[in-house]
PDB file of C-alpha atoms in Angstrom:
ATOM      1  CA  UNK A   1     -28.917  44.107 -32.650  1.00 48.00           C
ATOM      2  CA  UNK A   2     -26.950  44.513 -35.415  1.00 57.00           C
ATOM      3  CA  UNK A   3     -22.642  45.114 -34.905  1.00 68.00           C
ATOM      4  CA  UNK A   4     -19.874  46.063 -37.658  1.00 89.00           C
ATOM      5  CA  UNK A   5     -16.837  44.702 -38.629  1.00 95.00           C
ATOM      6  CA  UNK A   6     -13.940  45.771 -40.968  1.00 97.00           C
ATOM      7  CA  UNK A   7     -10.423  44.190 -41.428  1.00 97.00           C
ATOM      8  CA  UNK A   8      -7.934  46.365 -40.648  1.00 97.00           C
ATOM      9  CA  UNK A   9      -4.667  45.230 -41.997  1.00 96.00           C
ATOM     10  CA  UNK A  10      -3.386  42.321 -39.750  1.00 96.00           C
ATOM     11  CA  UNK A  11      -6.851  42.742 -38.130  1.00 98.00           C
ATOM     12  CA  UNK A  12     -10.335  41.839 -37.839  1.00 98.00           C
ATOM     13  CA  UNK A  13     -11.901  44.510 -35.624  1.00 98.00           C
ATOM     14  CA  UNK A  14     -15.735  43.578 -34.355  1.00 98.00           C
ATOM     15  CA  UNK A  15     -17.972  46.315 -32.599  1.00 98.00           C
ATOM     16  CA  UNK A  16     -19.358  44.634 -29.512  1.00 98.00           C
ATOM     17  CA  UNK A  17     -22.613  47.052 -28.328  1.00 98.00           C
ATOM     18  CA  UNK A  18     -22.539  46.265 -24.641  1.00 98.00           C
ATOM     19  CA  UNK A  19     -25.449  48.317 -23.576  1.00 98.00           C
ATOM     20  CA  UNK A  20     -27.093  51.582 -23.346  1.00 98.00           C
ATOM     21  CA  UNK A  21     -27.074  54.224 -20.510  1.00 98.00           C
ATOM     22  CA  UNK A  22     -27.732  57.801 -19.267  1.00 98.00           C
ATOM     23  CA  UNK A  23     -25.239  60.284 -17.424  1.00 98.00           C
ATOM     24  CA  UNK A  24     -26.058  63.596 -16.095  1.00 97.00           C
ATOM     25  CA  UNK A  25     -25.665  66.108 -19.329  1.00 98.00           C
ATOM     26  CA  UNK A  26     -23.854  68.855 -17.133  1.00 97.00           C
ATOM     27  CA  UNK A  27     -21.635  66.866 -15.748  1.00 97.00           C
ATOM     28  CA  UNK A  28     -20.897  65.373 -19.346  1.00 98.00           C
ATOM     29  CA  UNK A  29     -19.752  69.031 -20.824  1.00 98.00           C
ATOM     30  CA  UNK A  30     -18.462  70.484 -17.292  1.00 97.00           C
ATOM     31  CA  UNK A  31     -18.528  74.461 -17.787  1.00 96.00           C
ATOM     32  CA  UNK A  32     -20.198  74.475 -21.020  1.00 97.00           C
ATOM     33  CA  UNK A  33     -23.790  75.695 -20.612  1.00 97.00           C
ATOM     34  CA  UNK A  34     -26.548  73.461 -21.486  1.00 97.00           C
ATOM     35  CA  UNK A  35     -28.185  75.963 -24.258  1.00 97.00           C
ATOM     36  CA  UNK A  36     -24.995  74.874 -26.291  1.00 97.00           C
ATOM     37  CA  UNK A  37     -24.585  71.595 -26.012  1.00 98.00           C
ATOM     38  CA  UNK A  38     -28.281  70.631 -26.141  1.00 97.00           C
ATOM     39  CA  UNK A  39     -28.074  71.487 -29.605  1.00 97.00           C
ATOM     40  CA  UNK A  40     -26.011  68.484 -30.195  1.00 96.00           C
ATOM     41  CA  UNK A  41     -27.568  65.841 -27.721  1.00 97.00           C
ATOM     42  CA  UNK A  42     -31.124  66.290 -25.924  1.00 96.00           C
ATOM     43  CA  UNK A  43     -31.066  65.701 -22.694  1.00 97.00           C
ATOM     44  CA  UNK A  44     -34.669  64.073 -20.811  1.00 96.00           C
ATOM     45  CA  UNK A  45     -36.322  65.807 -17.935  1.00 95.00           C
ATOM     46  CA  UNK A  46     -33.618  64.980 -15.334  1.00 96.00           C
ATOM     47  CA  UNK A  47     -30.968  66.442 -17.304  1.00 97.00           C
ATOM     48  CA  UNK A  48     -29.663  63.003 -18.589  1.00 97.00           C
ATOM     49  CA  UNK A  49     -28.159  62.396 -21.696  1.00 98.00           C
ATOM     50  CA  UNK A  50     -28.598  59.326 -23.543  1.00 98.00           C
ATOM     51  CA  UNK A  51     -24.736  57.063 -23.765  1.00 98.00           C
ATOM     52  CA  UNK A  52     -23.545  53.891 -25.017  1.00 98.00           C
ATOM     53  CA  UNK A  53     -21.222  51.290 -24.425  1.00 98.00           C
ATOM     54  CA  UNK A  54     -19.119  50.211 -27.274  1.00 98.00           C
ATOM     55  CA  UNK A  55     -16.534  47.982 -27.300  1.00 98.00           C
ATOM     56  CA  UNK A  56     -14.458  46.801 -29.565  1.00 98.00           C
ATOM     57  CA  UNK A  57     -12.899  42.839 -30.403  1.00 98.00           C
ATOM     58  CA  UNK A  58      -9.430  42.877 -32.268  1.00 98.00           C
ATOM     59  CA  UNK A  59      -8.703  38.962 -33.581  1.00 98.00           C
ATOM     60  CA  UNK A  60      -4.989  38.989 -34.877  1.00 98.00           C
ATOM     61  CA  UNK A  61      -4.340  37.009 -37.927  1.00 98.00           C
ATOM     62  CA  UNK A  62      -0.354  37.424 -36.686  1.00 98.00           C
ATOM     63  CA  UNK A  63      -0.671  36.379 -33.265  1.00 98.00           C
ATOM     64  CA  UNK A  64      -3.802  35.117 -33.333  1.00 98.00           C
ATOM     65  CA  UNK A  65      -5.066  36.760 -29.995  1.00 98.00           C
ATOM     66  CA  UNK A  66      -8.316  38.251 -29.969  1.00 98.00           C
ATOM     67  CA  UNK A  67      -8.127  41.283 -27.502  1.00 99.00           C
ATOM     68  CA  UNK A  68     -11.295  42.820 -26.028  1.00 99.00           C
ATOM     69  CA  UNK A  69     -11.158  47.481 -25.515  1.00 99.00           C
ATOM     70  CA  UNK A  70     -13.503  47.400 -22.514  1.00 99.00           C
ATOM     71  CA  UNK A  71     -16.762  45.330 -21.749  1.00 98.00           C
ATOM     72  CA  UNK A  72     -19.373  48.187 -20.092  1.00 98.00           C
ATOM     73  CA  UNK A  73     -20.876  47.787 -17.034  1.00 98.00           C
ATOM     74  CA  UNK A  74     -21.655  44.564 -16.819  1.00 98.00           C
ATOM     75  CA  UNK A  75     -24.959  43.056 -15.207  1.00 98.00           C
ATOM     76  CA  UNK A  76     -23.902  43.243 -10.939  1.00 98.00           C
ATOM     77  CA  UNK A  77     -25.849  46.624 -10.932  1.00 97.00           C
ATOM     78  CA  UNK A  78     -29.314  46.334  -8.602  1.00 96.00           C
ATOM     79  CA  UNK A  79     -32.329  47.716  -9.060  1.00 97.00           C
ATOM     80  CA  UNK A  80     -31.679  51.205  -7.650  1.00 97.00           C
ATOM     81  CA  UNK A  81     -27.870  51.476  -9.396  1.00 96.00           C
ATOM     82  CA  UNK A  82     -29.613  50.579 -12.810  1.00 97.00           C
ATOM     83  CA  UNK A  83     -32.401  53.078 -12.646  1.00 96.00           C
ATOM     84  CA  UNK A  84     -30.253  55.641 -11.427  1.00 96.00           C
ATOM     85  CA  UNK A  85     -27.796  55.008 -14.548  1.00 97.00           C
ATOM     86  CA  UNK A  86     -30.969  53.757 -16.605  1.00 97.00           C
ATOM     87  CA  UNK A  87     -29.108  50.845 -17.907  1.00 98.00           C
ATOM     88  CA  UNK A  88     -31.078  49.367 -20.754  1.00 98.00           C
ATOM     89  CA  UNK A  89     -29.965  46.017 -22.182  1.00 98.00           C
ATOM     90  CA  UNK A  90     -33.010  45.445 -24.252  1.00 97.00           C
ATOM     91  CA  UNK A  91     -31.631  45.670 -27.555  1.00 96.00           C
ATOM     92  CA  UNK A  92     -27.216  45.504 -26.853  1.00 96.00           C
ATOM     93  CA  UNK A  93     -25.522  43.520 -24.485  1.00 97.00           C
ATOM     94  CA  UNK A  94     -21.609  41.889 -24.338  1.00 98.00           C
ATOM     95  CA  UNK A  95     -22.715  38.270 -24.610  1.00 98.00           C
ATOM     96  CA  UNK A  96     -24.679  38.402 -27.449  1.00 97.00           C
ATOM     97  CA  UNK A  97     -23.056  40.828 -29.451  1.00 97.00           C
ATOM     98  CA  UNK A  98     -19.770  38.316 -28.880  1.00 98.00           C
ATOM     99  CA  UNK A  99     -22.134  35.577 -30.305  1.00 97.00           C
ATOM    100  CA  UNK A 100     -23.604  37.629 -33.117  1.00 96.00           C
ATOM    101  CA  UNK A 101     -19.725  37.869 -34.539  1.00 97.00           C
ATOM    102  CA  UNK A 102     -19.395  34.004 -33.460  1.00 97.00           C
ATOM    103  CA  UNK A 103     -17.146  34.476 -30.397  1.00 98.00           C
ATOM    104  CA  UNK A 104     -17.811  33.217 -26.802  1.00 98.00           C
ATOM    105  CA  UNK A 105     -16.185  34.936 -23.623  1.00 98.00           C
ATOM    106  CA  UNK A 106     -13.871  31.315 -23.430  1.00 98.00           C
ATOM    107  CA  UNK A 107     -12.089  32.775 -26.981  1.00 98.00           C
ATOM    108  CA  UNK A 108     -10.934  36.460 -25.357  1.00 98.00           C
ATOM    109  CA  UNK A 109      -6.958  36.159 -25.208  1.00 98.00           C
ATOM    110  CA  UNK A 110      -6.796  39.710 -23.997  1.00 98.00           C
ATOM    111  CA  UNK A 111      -8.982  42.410 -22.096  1.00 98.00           C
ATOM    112  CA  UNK A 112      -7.303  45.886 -22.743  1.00 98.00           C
ATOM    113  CA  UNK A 113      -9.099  48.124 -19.856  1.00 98.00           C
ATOM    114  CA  UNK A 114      -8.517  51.907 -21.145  1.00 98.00           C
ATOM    115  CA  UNK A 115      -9.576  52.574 -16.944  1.00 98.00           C
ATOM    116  CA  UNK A 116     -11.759  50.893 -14.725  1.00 98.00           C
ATOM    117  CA  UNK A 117     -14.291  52.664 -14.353  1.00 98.00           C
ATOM    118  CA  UNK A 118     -17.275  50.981 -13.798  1.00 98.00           C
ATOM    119  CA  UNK A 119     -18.917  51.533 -17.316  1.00 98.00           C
ATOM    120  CA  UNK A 120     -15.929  50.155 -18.323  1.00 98.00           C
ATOM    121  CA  UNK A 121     -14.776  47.176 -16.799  1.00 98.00           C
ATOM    122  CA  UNK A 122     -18.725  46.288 -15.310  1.00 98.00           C
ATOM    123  CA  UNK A 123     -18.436  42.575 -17.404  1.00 98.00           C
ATOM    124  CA  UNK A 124     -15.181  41.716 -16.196  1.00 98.00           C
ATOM    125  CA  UNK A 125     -17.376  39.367 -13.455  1.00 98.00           C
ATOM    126  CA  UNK A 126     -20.680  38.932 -12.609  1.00 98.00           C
ATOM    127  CA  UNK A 127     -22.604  37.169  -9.750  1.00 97.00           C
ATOM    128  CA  UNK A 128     -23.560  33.658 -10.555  1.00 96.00           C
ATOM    129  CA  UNK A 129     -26.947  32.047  -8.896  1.00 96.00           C
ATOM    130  CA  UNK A 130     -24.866  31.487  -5.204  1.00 96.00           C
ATOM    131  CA  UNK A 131     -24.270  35.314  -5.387  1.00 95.00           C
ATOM    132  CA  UNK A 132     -20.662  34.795  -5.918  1.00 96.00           C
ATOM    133  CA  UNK A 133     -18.530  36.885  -8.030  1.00 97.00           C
ATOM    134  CA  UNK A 134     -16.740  34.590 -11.491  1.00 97.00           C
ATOM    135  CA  UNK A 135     -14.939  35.805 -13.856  1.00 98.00           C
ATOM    136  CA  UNK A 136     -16.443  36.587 -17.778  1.00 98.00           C
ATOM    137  CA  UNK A 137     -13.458  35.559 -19.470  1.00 98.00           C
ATOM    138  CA  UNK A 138     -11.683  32.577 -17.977  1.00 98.00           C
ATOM    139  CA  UNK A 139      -8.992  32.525 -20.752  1.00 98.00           C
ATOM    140  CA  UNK A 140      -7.969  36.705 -20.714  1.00 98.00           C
ATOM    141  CA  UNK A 141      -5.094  38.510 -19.246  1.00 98.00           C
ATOM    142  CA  UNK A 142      -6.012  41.870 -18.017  1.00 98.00           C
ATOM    143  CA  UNK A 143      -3.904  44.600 -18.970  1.00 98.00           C
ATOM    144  CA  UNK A 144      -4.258  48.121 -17.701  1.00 98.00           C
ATOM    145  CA  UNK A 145      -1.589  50.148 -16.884  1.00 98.00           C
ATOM    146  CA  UNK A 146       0.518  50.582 -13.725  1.00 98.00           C
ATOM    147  CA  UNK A 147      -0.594  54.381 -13.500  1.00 97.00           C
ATOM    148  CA  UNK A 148      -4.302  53.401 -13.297  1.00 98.00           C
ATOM    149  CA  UNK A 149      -4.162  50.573 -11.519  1.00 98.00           C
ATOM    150  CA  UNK A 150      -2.680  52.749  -8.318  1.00 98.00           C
ATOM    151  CA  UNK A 151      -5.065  55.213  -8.509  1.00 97.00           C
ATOM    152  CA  UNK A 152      -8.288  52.499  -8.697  1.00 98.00           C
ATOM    153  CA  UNK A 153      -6.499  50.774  -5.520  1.00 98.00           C
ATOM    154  CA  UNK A 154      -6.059  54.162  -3.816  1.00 97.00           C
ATOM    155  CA  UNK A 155      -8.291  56.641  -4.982  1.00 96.00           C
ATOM    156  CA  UNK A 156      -8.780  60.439  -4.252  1.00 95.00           C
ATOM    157  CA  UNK A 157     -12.129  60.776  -2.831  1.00 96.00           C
ATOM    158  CA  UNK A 158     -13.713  62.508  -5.468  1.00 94.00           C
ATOM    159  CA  UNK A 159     -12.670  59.420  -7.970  1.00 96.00           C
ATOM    160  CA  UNK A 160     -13.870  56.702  -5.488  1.00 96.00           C
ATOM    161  CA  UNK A 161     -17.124  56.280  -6.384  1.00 95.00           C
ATOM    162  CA  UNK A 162     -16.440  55.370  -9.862  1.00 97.00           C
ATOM    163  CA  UNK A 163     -13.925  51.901  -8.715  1.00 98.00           C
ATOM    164  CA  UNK A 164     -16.777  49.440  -7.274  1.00 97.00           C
ATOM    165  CA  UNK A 165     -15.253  47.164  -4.901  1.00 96.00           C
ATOM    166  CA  UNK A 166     -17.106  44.333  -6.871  1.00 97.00           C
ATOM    167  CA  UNK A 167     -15.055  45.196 -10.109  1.00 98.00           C
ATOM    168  CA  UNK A 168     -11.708  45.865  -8.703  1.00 98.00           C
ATOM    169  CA  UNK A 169     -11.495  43.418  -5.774  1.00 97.00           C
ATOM    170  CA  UNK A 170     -11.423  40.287  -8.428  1.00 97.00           C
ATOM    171  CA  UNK A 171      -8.897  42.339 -10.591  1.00 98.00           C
ATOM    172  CA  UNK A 172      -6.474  42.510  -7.501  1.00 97.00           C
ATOM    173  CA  UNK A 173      -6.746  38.858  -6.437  1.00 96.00           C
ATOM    174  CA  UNK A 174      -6.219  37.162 -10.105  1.00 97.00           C
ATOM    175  CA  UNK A 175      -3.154  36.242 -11.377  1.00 97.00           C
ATOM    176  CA  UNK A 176      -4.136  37.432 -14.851  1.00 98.00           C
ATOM    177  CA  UNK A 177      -3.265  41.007 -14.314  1.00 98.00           C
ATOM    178  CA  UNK A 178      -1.028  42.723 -16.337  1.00 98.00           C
ATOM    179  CA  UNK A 179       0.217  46.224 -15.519  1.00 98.00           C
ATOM    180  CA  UNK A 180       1.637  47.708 -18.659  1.00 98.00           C
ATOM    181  CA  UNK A 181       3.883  50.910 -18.782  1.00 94.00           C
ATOM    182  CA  UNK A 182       3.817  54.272 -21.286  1.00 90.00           C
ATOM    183  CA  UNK A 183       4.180  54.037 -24.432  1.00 86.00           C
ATOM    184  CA  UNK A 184       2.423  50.565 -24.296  1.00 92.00           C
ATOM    185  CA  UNK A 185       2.895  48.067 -27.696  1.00 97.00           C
ATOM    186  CA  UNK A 186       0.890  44.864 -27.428  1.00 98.00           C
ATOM    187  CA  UNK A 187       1.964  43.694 -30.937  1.00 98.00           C
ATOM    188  CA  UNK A 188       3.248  45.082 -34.445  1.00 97.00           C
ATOM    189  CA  UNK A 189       0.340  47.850 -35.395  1.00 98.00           C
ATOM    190  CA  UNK A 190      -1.474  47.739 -31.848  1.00 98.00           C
ATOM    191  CA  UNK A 191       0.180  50.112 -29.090  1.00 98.00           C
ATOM    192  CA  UNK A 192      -1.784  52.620 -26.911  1.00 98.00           C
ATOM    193  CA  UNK A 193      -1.386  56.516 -26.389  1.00 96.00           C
ATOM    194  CA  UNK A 194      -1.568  56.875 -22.631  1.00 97.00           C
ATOM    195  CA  UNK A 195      -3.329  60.242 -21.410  1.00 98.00           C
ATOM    196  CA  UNK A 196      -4.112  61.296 -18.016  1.00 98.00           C
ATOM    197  CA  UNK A 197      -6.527  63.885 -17.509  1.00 98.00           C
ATOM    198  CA  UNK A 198      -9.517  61.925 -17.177  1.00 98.00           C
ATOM    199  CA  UNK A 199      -7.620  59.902 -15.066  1.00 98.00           C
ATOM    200  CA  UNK A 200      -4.454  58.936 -14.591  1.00 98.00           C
ATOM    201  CA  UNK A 201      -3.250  56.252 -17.117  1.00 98.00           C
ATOM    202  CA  UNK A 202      -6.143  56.269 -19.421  1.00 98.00           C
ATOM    203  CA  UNK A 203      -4.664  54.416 -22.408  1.00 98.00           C
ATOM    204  CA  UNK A 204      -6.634  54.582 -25.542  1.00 98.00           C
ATOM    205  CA  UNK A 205      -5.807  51.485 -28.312  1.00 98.00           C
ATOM    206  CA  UNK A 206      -4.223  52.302 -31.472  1.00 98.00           C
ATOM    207  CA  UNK A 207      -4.552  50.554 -34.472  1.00 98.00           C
ATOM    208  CA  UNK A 208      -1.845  51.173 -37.896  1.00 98.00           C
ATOM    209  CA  UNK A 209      -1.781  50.013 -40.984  1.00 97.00           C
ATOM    210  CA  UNK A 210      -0.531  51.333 -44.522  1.00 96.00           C
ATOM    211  CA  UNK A 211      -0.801  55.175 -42.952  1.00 96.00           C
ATOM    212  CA  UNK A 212      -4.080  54.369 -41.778  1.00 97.00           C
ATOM    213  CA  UNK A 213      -4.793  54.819 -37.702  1.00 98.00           C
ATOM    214  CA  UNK A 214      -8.114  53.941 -35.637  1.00 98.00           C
ATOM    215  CA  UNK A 215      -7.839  55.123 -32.230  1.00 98.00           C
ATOM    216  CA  UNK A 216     -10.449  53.554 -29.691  1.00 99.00           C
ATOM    217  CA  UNK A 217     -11.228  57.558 -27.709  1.00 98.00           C
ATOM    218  CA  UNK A 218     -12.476  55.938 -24.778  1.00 98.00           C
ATOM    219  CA  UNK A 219     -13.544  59.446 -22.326  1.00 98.00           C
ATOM    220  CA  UNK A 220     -10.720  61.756 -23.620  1.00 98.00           C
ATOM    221  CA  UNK A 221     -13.383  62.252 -26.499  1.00 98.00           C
ATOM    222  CA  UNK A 222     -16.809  60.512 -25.406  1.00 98.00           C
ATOM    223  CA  UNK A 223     -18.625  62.005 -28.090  1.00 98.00           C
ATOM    224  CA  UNK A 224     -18.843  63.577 -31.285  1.00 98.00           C
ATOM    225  CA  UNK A 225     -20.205  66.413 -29.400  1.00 98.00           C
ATOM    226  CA  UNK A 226     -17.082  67.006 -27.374  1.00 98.00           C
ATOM    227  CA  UNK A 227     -15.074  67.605 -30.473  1.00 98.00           C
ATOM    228  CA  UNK A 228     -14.712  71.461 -29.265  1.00 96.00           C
ATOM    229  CA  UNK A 229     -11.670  71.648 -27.669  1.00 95.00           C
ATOM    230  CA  UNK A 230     -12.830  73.476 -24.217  1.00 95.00           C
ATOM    231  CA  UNK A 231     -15.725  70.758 -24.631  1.00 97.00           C
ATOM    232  CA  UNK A 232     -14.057  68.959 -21.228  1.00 97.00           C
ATOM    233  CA  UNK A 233     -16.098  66.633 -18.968  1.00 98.00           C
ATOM    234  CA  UNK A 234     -16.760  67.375 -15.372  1.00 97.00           C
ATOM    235  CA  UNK A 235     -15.626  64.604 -15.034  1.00 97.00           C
ATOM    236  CA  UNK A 236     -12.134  64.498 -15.591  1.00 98.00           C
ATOM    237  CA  UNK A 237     -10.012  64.579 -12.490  1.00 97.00           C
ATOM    238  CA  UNK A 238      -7.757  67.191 -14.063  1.00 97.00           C
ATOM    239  CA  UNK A 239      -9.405  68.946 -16.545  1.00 97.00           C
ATOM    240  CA  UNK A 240      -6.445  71.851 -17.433  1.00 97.00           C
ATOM    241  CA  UNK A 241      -4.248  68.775 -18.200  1.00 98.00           C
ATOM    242  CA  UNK A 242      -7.015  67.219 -20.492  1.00 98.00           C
ATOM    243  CA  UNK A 243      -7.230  70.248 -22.379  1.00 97.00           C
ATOM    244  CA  UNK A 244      -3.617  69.776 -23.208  1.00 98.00           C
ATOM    245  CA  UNK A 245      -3.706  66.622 -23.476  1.00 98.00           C
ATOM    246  CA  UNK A 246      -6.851  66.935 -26.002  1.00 98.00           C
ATOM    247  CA  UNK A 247      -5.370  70.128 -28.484  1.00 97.00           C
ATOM    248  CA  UNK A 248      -2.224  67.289 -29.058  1.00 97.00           C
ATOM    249  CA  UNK A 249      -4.716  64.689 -30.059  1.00 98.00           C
ATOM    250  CA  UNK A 250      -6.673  66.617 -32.218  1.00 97.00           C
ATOM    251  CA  UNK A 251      -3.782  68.158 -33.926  1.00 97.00           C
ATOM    252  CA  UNK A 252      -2.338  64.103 -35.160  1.00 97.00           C
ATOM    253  CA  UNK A 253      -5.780  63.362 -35.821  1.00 98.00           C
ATOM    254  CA  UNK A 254      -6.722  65.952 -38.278  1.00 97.00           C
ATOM    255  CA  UNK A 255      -3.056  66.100 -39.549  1.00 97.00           C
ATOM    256  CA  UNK A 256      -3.126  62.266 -40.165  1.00 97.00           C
ATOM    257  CA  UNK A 257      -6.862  61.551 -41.007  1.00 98.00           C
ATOM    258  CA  UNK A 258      -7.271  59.477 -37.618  1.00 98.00           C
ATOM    259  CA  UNK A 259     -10.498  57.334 -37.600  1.00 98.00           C
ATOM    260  CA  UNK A 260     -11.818  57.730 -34.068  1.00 98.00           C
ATOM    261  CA  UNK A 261     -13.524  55.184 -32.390  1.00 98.00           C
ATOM    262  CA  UNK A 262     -16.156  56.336 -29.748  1.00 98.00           C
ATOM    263  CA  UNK A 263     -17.174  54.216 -27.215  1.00 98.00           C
ATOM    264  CA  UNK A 264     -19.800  56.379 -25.874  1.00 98.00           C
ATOM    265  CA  UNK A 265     -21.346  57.993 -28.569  1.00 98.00           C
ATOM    266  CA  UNK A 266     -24.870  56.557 -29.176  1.00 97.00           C
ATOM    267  CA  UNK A 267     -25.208  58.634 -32.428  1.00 96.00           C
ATOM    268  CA  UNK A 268     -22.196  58.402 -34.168  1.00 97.00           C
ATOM    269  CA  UNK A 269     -19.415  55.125 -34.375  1.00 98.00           C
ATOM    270  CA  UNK A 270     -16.280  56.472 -35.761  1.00 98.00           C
ATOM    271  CA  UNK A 271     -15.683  59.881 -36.735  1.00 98.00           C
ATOM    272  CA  UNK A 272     -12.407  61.889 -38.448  1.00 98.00           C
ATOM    273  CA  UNK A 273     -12.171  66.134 -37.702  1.00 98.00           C
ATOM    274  CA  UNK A 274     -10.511  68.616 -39.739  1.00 97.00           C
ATOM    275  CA  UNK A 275      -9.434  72.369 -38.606  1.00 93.00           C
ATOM    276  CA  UNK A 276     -11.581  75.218 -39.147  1.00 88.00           C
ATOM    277  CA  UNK A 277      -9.951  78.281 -38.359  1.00 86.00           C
ATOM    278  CA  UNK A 278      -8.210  77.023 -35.252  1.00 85.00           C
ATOM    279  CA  UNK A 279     -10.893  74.897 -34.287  1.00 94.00           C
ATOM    280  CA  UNK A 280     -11.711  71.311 -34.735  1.00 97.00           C
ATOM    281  CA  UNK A 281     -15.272  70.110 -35.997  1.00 96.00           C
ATOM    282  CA  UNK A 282     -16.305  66.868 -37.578  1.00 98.00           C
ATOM    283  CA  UNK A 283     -15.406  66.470 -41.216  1.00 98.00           C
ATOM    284  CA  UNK A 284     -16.425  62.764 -41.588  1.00 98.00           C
ATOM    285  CA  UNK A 285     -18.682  59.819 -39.851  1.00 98.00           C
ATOM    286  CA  UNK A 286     -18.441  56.202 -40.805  1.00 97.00           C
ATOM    287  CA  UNK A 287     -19.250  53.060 -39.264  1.00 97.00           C
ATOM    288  CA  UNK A 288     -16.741  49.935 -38.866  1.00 97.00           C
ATOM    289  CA  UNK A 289     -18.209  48.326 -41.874  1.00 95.00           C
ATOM    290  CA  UNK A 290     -17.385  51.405 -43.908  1.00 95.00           C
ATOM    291  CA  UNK A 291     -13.456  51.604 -42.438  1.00 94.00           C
TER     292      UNK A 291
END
C-alpha cells in the first residue's frame, strides 16, 4: 500500500486508503443506462462496480490539529455483510495507512463525518475480543452537522438501512459530538460547503490557499465517471435537488480550477473539469503527491 501526501499551505494533507468495495452499478448512475456508463467503469457479473474508500488526514501547522474526512466502513461487518459489499482489505485499510504516514488513531484531534453512512463512518468503533463496541479514536471530537445528525437518528425508511445501529448508537452516547451548522469553518482555510441532496447535511471539506481550493466530493461526485451533470446516483434521497445542487458546484469548480478529491473513485484521486459546450468533462487528474 502505498498513500500520497502534499502540503497545502498551512497544511499537510495525507491520503488514508481505508479499503476497497463493490456497489450495485445501477444504483450508482440511477437513470443512466448501463451501455453508457459501462464505458467508464466495468461492472462484474452481478452488476457491481468496483469502489474505494479514501480518506483524507489534514495535520495543521496553525492549530496543530490533525482532522480525519471519513474512516470507511470499518471492520464490524460479518461474513454475509462483507460478501454482499465484497469488502476487501487485503491491500488498504485505516490503521495501516495511518501508520504508513506515522500517525496512530491516539493522534486524531478531529473526525469530520461528511454523513454517516456506513462506508463512511464504519471505523469510528469496532468490536474488541469481549464483542463490545470501543471507540477508534479516543482523543477525536466528532463533528457532523446538526442537519445530518437528525436525519441518521430519525430516518425516512428508504435511508434507514444505510445508519447501522452499531455506528450511530456510540455517536449518540459520547460526549465528543459536535453538531456544526451551515456554512461550517473549522479554522482559517478549512470550512465545508454543505449540500443536501444525497442527504441532508452532507458537508464536503474545503481546503484554500493562495487561490488554490481542494474540495474532499464525498457522494455529491463519487466518481470521475459522474462528472455528467444528469450523472445522479440512485441513491440520493432527493435527486432533483442534487442536480441543482451539482450544476452550482461544477460551475466554481471549473471557474476556479477546484482540485476535487474523490473518496470513492478507485481509478482516479483528484481530478479538475472544464466546460465543453455546456457540459462538464474532466480536463485534468493528479494525485496528492502531484497537488
Amino acid at each position: 500500500m502505498s498513500s500520497s501526501k502534499a502540503t497545502f499551505g498551512n497544511f499537510e494533507l495525507y491520503t488514508i486508503e481505508t479499503g476497497d468495495f463493490k456497489l450495485d452499478g445501477g444504483a450508482m448512475f440511477g437513470v443512466v443506462p448501463k451501455t453508457l456508463w459501462s464505458r467508464g467503469i466495468t461492472a462484474d457479473d452481478k452488476n457491481r462496480i468496483p469502489m474505494t474508500m479514501r480518506c483524507l488526514l489534514i495535520r495543521s501547522e496553525a492549530t496543530g490539529r490533525i482532522y480525519l474526512i471519513d474512516n470507511g466502513v470499518g471492520t464490524k461487518f460479518d461474513d454475509k455483510m462483507s460478501k454482499i459489499y465484497q469488502v476487501d482489505f487485503s491491500t488498504k485499510e485505516l490503521l495501516s495507512s495511518l501508520k504508513e504516514h506515522g500517525f496512530t488513531p491516539d493522534d486524531i484531534t478531529d473526525i469530520i463525518f461528511t454523513h454517516l453512512h456506513f462506508d463512511h463512518c464504519g471505523g469510528t468503533t469496532y468490536f474488541d475480543e469481549n464483542g463490545k463496541l470501543q471507540h477508534t479514536f479516543p482523543n477525536a471530537t466528532y463533528h457532523v452537522t446538526r442537519k445530518h445528525w437528525e436525519t441518521a437518528i430519525a430516518p425516512n425508511a428508504r435511508e434507514k438501512a444505510s445508519f447501522l445501529a452499531e455506528n450511530i448508537g456510540p455517536l449518540m452516547e459520547t460526549e465528543r459530538l459536535n453538531l456544526v451548522g451551515d456554512p461550517v469553518e473549522y479554522e482559517k482555510g478549512l470550512t465545508s460547503v454543505v449540500v443536501n441532496g444525497h442527504t441532508l447535511g452532507q458537508q464536503l471539506p474545503k481546503i484554500d490557499h493562495g487561490g488554490r481550493s481542494l474540495v474532499f466530493t464525498a457522494d455529491l461526485l463519487p466518481t470521475h465517471v459522474h462528472v455528467p451533470l444528469p450523472w445522479v446516483m440512485g441513491y440520493d434521497m432527493y435527486p432533483a435537488q442534487t442536480l441543482e445542487e451539482k450544476k452550482e458546484f461544477m460551475d466554481r469548480a471549473a471557474d476556479e480550477n477546484w482540485f476535487l478529491y474523490l473518496e470513492h473513485d478507485i481509478q482516479q484521486e483528484i481530478i479538475q473539469i472544464e466546460r465543453d459546450d455546456h457540459k462538464y468533462k474532466v480536463s485534468n487528474t493528479l494525485t496528492l503527491n502531484e497537488l
